[in-house]
Tab-separated table of C-alpha atoms in Angstrom:
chain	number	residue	atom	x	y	z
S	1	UNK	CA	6.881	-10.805	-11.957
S	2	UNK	CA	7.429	-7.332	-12.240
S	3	UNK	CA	9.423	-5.059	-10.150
S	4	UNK	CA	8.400	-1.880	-8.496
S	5	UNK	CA	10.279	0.645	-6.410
S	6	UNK	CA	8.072	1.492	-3.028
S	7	UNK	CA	9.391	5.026	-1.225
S	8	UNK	CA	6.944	5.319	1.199
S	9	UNK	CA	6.019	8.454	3.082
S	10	UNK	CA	8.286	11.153	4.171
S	11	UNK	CA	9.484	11.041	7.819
S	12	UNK	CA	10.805	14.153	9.496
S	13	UNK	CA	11.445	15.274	6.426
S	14	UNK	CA	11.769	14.638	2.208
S	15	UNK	CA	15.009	12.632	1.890
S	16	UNK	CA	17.597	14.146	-0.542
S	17	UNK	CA	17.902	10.643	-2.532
S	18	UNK	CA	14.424	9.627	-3.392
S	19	UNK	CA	14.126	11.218	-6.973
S	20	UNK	CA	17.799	9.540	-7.366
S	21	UNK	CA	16.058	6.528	-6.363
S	22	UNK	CA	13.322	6.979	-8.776
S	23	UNK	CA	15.266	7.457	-11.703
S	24	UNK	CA	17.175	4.522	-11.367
S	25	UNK	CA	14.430	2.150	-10.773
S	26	UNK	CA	13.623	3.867	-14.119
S	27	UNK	CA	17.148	3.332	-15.900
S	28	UNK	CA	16.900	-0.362	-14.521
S	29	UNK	CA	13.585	-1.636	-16.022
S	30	UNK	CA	11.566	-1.557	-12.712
S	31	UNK	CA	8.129	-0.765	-13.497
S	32	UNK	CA	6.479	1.141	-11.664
S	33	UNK	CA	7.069	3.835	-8.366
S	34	UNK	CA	4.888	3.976	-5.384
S	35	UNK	CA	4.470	6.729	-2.644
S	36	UNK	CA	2.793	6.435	0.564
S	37	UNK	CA	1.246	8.867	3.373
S	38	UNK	CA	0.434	8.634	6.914
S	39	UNK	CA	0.010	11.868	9.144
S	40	UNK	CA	3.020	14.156	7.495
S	41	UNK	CA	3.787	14.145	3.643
S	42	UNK	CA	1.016	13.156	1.307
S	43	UNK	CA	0.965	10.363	-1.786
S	44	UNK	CA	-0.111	12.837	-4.805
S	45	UNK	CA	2.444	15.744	-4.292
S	46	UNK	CA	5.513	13.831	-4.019
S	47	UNK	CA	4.474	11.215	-6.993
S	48	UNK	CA	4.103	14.575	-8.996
S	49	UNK	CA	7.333	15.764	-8.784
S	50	UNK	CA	8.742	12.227	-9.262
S	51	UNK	CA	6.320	12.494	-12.700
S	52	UNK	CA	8.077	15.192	-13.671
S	53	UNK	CA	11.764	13.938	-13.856
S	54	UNK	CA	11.006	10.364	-14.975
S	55	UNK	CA	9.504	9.482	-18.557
S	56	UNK	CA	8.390	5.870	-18.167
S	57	UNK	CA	8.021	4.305	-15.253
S	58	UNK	CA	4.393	3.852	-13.717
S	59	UNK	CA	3.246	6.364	-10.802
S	60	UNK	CA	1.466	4.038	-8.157
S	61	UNK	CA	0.045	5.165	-4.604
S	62	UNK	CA	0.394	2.537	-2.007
S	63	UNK	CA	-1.517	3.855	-0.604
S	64	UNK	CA	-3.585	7.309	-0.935
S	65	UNK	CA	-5.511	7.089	2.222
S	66	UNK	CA	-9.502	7.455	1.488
S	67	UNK	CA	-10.630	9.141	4.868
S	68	UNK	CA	-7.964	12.173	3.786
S	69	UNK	CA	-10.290	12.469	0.642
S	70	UNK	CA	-13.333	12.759	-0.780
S	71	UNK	CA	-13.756	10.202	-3.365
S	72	UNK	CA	-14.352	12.879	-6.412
S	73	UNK	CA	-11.168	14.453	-4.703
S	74	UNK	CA	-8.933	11.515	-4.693
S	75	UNK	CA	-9.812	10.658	-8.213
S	76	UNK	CA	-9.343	14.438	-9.512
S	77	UNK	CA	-5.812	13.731	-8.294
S	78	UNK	CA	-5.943	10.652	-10.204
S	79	UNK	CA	-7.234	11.951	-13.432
S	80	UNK	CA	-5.153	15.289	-13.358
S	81	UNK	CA	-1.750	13.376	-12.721
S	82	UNK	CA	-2.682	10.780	-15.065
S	83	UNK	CA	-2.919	13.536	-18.058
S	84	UNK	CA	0.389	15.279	-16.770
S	85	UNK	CA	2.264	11.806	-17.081
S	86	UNK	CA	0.827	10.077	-19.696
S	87	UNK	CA	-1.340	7.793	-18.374
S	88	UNK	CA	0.996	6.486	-15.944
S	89	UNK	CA	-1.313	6.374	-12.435
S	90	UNK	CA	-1.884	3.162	-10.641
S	91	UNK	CA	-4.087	4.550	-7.876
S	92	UNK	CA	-3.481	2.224	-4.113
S	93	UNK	CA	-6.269	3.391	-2.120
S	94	UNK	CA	-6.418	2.219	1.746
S	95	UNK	CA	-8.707	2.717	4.774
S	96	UNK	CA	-6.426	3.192	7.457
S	97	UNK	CA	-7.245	2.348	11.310
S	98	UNK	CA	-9.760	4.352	13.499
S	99	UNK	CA	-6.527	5.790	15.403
S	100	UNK	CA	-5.535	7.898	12.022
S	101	UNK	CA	-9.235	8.293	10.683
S	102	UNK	CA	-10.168	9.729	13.472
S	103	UNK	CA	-7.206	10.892	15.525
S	104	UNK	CA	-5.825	12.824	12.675
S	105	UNK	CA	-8.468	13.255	9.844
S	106	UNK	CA	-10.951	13.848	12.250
S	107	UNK	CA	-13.645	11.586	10.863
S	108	UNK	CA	-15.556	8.739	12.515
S	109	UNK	CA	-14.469	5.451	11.512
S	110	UNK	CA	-16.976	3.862	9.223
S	111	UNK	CA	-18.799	1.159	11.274
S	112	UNK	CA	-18.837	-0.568	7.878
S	113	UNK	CA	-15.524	-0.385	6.406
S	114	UNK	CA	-16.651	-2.441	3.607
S	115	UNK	CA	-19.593	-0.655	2.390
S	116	UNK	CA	-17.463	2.518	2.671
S	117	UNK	CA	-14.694	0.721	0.975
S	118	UNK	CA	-16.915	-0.453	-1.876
S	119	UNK	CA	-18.827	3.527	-2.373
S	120	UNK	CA	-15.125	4.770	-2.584
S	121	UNK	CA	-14.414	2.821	-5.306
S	122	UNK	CA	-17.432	3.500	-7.273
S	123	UNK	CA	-17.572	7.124	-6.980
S	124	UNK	CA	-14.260	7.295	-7.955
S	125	UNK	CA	-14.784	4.437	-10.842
S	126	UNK	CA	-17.686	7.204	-12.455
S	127	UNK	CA	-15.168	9.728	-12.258
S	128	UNK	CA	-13.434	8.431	-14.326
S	129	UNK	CA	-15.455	6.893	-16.405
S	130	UNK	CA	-17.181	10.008	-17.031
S	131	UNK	CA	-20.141	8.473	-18.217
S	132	UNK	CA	-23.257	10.465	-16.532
S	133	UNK	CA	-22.999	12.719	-13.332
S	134	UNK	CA	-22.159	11.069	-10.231
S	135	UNK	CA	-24.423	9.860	-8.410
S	136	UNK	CA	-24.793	7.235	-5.544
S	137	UNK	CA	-27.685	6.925	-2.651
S	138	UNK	CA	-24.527	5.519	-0.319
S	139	UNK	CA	-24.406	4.999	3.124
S	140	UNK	CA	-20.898	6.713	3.816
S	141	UNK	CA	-20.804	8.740	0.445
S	142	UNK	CA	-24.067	9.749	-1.594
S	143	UNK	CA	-23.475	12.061	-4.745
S	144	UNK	CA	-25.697	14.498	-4.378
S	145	UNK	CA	-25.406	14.818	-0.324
S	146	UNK	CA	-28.696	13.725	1.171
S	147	UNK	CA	-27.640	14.172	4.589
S	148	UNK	CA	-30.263	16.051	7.415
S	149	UNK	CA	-27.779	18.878	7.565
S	150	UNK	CA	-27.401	19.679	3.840
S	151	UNK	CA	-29.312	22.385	2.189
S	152	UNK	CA	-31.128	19.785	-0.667
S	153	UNK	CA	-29.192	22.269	-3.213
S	154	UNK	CA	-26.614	19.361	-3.937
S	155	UNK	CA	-26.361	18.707	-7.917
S	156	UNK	CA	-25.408	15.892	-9.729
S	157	UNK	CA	-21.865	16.700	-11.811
S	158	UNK	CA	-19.402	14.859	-14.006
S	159	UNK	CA	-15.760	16.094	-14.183
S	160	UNK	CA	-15.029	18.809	-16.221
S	161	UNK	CA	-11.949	17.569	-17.460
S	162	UNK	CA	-12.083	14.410	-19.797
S	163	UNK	CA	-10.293	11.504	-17.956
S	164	UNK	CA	-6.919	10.532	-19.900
S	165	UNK	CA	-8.128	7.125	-19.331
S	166	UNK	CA	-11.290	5.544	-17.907
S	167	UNK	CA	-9.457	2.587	-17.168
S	168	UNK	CA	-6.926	3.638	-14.502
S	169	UNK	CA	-6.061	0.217	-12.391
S	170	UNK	CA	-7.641	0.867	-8.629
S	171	UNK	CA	-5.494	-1.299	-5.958
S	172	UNK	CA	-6.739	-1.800	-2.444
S	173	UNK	CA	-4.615	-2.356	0.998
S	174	UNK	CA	-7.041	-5.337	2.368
S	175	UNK	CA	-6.182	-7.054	5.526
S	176	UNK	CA	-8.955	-9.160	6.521
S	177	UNK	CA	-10.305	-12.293	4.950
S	178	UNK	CA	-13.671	-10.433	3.633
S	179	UNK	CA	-11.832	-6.907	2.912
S	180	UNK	CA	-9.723	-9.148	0.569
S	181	UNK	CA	-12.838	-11.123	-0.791
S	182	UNK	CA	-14.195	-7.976	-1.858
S	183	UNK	CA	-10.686	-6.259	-3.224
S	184	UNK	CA	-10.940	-9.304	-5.696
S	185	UNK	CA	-14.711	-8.307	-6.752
S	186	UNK	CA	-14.111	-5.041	-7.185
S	187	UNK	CA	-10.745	-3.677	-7.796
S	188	UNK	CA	-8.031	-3.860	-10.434
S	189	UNK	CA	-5.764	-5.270	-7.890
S	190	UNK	CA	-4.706	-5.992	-4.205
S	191	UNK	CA	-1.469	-4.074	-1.863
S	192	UNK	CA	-0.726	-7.104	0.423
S	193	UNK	CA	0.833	-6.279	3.832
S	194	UNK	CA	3.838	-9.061	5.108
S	195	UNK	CA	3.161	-11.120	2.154
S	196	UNK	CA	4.811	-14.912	2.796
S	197	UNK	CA	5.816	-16.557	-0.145
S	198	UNK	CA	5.372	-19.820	1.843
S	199	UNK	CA	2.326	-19.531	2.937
S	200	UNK	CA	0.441	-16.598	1.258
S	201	UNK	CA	-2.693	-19.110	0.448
S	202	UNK	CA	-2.720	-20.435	3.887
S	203	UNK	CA	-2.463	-16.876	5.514
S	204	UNK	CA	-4.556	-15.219	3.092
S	205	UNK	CA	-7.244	-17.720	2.165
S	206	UNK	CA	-7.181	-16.754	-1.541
S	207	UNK	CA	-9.345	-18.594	-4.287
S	208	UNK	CA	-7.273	-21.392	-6.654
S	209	UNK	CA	-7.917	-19.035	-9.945
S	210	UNK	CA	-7.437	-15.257	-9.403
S	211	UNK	CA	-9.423	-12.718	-12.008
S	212	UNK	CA	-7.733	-12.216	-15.359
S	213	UNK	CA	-5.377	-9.526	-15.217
S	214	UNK	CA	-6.173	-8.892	-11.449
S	215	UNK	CA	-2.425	-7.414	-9.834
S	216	UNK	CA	-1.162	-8.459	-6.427
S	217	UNK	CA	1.690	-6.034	-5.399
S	218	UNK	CA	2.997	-7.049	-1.846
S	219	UNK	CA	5.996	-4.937	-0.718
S	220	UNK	CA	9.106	-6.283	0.647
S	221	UNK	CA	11.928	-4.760	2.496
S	222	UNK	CA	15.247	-5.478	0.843
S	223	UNK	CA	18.726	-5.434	1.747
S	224	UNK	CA	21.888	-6.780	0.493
S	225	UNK	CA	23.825	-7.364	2.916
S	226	UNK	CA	26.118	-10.131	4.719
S	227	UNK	CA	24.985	-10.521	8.124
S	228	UNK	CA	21.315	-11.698	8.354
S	229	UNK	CA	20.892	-10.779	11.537
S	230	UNK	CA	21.896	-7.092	11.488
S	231	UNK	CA	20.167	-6.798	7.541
S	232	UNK	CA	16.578	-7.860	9.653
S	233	UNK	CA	16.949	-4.553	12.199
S	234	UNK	CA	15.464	-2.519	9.246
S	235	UNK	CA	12.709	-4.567	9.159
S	236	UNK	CA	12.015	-5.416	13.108
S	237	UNK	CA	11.745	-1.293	13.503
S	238	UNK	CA	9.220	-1.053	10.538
S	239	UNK	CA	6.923	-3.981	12.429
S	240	UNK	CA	7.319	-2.907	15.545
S	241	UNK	CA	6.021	0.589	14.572
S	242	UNK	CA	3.561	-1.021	12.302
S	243	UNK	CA	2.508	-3.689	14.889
S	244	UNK	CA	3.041	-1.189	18.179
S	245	UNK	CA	1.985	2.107	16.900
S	246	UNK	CA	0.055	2.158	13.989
S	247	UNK	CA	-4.079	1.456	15.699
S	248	UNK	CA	-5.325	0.482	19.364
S	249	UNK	CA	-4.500	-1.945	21.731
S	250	UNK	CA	-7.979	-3.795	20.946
S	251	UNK	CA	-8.179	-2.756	17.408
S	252	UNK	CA	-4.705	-2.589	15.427
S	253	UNK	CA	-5.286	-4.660	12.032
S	254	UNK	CA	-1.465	-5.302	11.398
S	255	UNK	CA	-1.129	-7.188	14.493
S	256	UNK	CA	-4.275	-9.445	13.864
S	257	UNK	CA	-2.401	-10.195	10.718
S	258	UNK	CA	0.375	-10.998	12.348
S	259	UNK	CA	-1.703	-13.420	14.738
S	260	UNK	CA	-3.110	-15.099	12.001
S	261	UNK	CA	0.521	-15.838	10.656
S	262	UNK	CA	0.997	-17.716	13.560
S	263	UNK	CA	2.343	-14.977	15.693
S	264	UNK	CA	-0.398	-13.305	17.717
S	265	UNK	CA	1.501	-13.839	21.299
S	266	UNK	CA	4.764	-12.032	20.148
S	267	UNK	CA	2.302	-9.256	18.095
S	268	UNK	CA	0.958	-8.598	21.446
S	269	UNK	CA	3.863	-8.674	23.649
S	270	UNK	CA	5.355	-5.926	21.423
S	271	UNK	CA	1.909	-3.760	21.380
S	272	UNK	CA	2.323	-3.757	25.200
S	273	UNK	CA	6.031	-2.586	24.933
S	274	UNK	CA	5.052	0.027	22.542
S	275	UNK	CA	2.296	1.144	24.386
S	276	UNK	CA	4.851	1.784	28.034
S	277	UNK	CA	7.050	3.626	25.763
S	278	UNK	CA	9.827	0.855	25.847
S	279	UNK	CA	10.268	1.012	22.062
S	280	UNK	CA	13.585	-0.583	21.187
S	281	UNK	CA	12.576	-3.368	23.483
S	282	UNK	CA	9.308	-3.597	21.280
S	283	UNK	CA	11.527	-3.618	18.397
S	284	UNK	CA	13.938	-6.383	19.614
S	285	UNK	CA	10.476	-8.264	20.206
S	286	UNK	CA	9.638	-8.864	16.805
S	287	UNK	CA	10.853	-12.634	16.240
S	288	UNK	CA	13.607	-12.533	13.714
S	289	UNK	CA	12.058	-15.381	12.047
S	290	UNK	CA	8.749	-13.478	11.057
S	291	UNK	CA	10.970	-10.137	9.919
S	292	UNK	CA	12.847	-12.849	7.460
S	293	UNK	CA	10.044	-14.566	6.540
S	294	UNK	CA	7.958	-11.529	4.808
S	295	UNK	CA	11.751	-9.718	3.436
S	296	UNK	CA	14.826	-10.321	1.095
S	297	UNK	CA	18.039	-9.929	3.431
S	298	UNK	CA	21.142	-11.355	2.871
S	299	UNK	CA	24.484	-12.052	0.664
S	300	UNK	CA	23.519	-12.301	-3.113
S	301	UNK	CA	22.831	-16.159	-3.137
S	302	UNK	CA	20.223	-16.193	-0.434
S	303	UNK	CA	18.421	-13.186	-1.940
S	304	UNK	CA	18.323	-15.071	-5.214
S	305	UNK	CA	17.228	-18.172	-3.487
S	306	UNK	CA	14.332	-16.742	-1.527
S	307	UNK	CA	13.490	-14.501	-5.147
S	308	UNK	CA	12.254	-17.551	-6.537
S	309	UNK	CA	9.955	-18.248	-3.783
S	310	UNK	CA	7.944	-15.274	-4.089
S	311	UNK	CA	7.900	-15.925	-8.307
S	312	UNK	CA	6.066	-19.218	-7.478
S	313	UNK	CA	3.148	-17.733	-6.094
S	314	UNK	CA	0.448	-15.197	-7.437
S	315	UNK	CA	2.521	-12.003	-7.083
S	316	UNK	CA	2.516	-9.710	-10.364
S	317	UNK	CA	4.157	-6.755	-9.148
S	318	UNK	CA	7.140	-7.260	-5.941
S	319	UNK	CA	6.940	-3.615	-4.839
S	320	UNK	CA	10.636	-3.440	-3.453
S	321	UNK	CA	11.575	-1.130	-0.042
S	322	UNK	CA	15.301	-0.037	0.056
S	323	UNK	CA	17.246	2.877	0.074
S	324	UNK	CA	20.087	1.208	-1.053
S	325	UNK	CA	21.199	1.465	-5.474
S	326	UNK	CA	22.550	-1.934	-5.095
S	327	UNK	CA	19.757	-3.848	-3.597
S	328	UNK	CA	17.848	-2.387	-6.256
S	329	UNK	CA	20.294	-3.151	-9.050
S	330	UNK	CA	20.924	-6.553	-7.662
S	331	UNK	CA	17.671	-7.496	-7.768
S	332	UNK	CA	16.932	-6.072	-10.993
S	333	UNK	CA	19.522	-8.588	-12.738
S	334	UNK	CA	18.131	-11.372	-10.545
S	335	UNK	CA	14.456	-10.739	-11.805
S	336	UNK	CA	15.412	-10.249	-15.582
C-alpha cells in the first residue's frame, strides 16, 4: 500500500505550509500529491506550482471537477502538466452534486450522470491517445457539436501537442453502487469517499477480483495525537460540512453514503442542523464512532493498529489528510 499526501482545496486562502508539506511527503517516500477544488482555488494551478519545486513524487487531482471543464480542456491540463513534470499526472476526475454544477458552474446537472461520466472519460481518453480527431455523437458531449444552436461549422481536431504519455491513469470519485460499477469498467482507478476498512465490501458492494492494476485511493484524515476524542473534531467538522453543506436536502450523495453505512438517521439529523444554520451543533452530531471508523486518530500504537486494517483490504494508494509533519512522518515509518 502506497502512501499519498491529499491537500485538498484552498479555503479562504493558500496556506503558507502546503509546498512544505509537499516536499516532505517527497523526502519521506510518499508517492504521490493530490489537490482538490470546490468553488474557490482550482486542482491544476496549485498542483503546478507544487510540480515545480518537487522532482519525484506523482501529481494526482482528487478531484478536478468535470462540469468546471470541457473534457478536451481538462485533459489539455492533463497533457500540458504531464510534459512539464515528467509524466507525473494521475488525473481524479469527479461529478460533483447539482448544488455546485449548477449553483456555481452554471450548468444543468446531467439527468444521466453516468452517460456523462462515461463521454468524459472518453473524450478525454482520445486526447490523449491522440490517435484520430476527436470525435463522439454523445449525449452530454459530442466532438464536433451537433447541437440545434451550433453553426454545423464544428471540425473534428486532435491535440496539437503530442501527449507525454497516452497512458495517463484516469481515477473517478464514485459514490453509488452503479457509478462505482462503471469506475471499474472504465477507469484506471477509483477515489473512495469514508472508506471503512471493516466493511468496505459490505458498504461498497465490490466484486471478489478487482482489474489488474486497477488503483483504489480512499483518503483518510490523520492525526497523531493522545486524546481520541479531541483528535476526531477535525474530522466531525469535515463531515458535517460534507454531509450538511455540500448538495440538497433531498439530493446530497455524501449523506446517502453515510445511510448506507448504517448511519442515515444521524446523516439526516445533521443536514437539518446545517440547513437552520446551527452548525457546530451539526458538527457535534456526527457520531464519534463513524468519524473514527473512516480516520487514523490516536497515540502511535492505535494508529499502527488500525494501519493494518486498511492494508488488509483492496486499497493501493491511502491518500493521507493532515497538516501535521509528524502524522505524516509517523505514518511513513509505520507503512515502510
Amino acid at each position: 500500500m502506497r502512501l499519498g499526501l491529499a491537500l485538498g482545496y484552498w479555503g479562504r486562502g493558500p496556506s503558507p505550509d502546503r509546498l512544505d508539506l509537499a516536499r516532505e511527503a517527497e523526502r519521506l517516500g510518499y508517492d504521490s500529491v493530490w489537490t482538490a477544488e470546490a468553488w474557490g482555488s482550482d486542482a491544476f494551478t496549485a498542483l503546478t506550482w507544487i510540480a515545480a519545486h518537487t522532482s519525484r513524487i506523482g501529481l494526482g487531482t482528487a478531484v478536478a471537477q468535470m462540469a468546471a471543464r470541457a473534457p478536451t480542456t481538462t485533459a489539455m491540463h492533463a497533457l500540458t502538466l504531464d510534459h512539464l513534470s515528467g509524466g507525473r499526472v494521475l488525473l481524479g476526475l469527479g461529478l460533483s452534486g447539482p448544488q455546485v454544477v449548477e449553483g456555481w458552474y452554471g450548468r444543468p446537472f446531467p439527468r444521466s450522470p453516468l452517460t456523462a461520466t462515461r463521454e468524459y472519460v472518453d473524450v478525454v481518453r482520445q486526447v490523449l491517445r491522440r490517435e484520430a480527431p476527436v470525435r463522439l455523437d454523445g449525449r452530454h458531449h459530442s466532438h464536433p457539436y451537433n447541437g440545434p444552436d451550433g453553426t454545423g461549422l464544428g471540425k473534428a481536431l486532435k491535440p496539437i501537442t503530442h501527449p507525454l504519455r497516452a497512458d495517463v491513469p484516469v481515477l473517478l470519485g464514485a459514490e453509488g453502487p452503479k457509478n462505482i460499477a462503471q469506475t471499474l469498467a472504465i477507469a484506471d482507478g477509483w477515489l473512495p469517499l469514508y472508506w471503512t476498512p471493516d466493511r468496505w465490501a459490505e458498504v461498497y458492494a465490490l466484486p471478489a477480483t478487482l482489474p489488474e492494476g486497477f488503483l483504489v485511493a480512499p483518503m483518510v484524515r490523520a492525526h497523531l495525537c493522545e486524546d481520541v476524542t479531541e483528535g476526531l473534531l477535525p474530522v466531525k467538522a469535515m463531515l458535517g460540512f460534507y454531509i450538511g453543506g455540500m448538495g440538497h436536502a433531498a439530493r446530497n450523495f455524501h449523506a446517502d453514503l453515510m445511510g448506507r453505512m448504517g448511519y442515515e438517521k444521524e446523516a439526516r439529523r445533521v443536514q437539518e442542523l446545517f440547513a437552520a444554520g446551527r452548525r457546530e451543533e451539526a458538527v457535534l452530531a456526527v457520531p464519534d464512532a463513524f468519524a473514527d471508523e473512516i480516520s487514523l486518530v490516536g497515540p502511535r500504537r492505535r494508529i499502527a493498529g488500525r494501519l493494518e486494517q486498511w492494508r488488509r483490504g483492496p486499497v493501493t494508494d491511502l491518500l493521507v489528510t493532515s497538516p501535521d509533519p509528524a502524522t505524516l512522518r509517523l505514518l511513513a515509518e509505520l507503512n515502510s
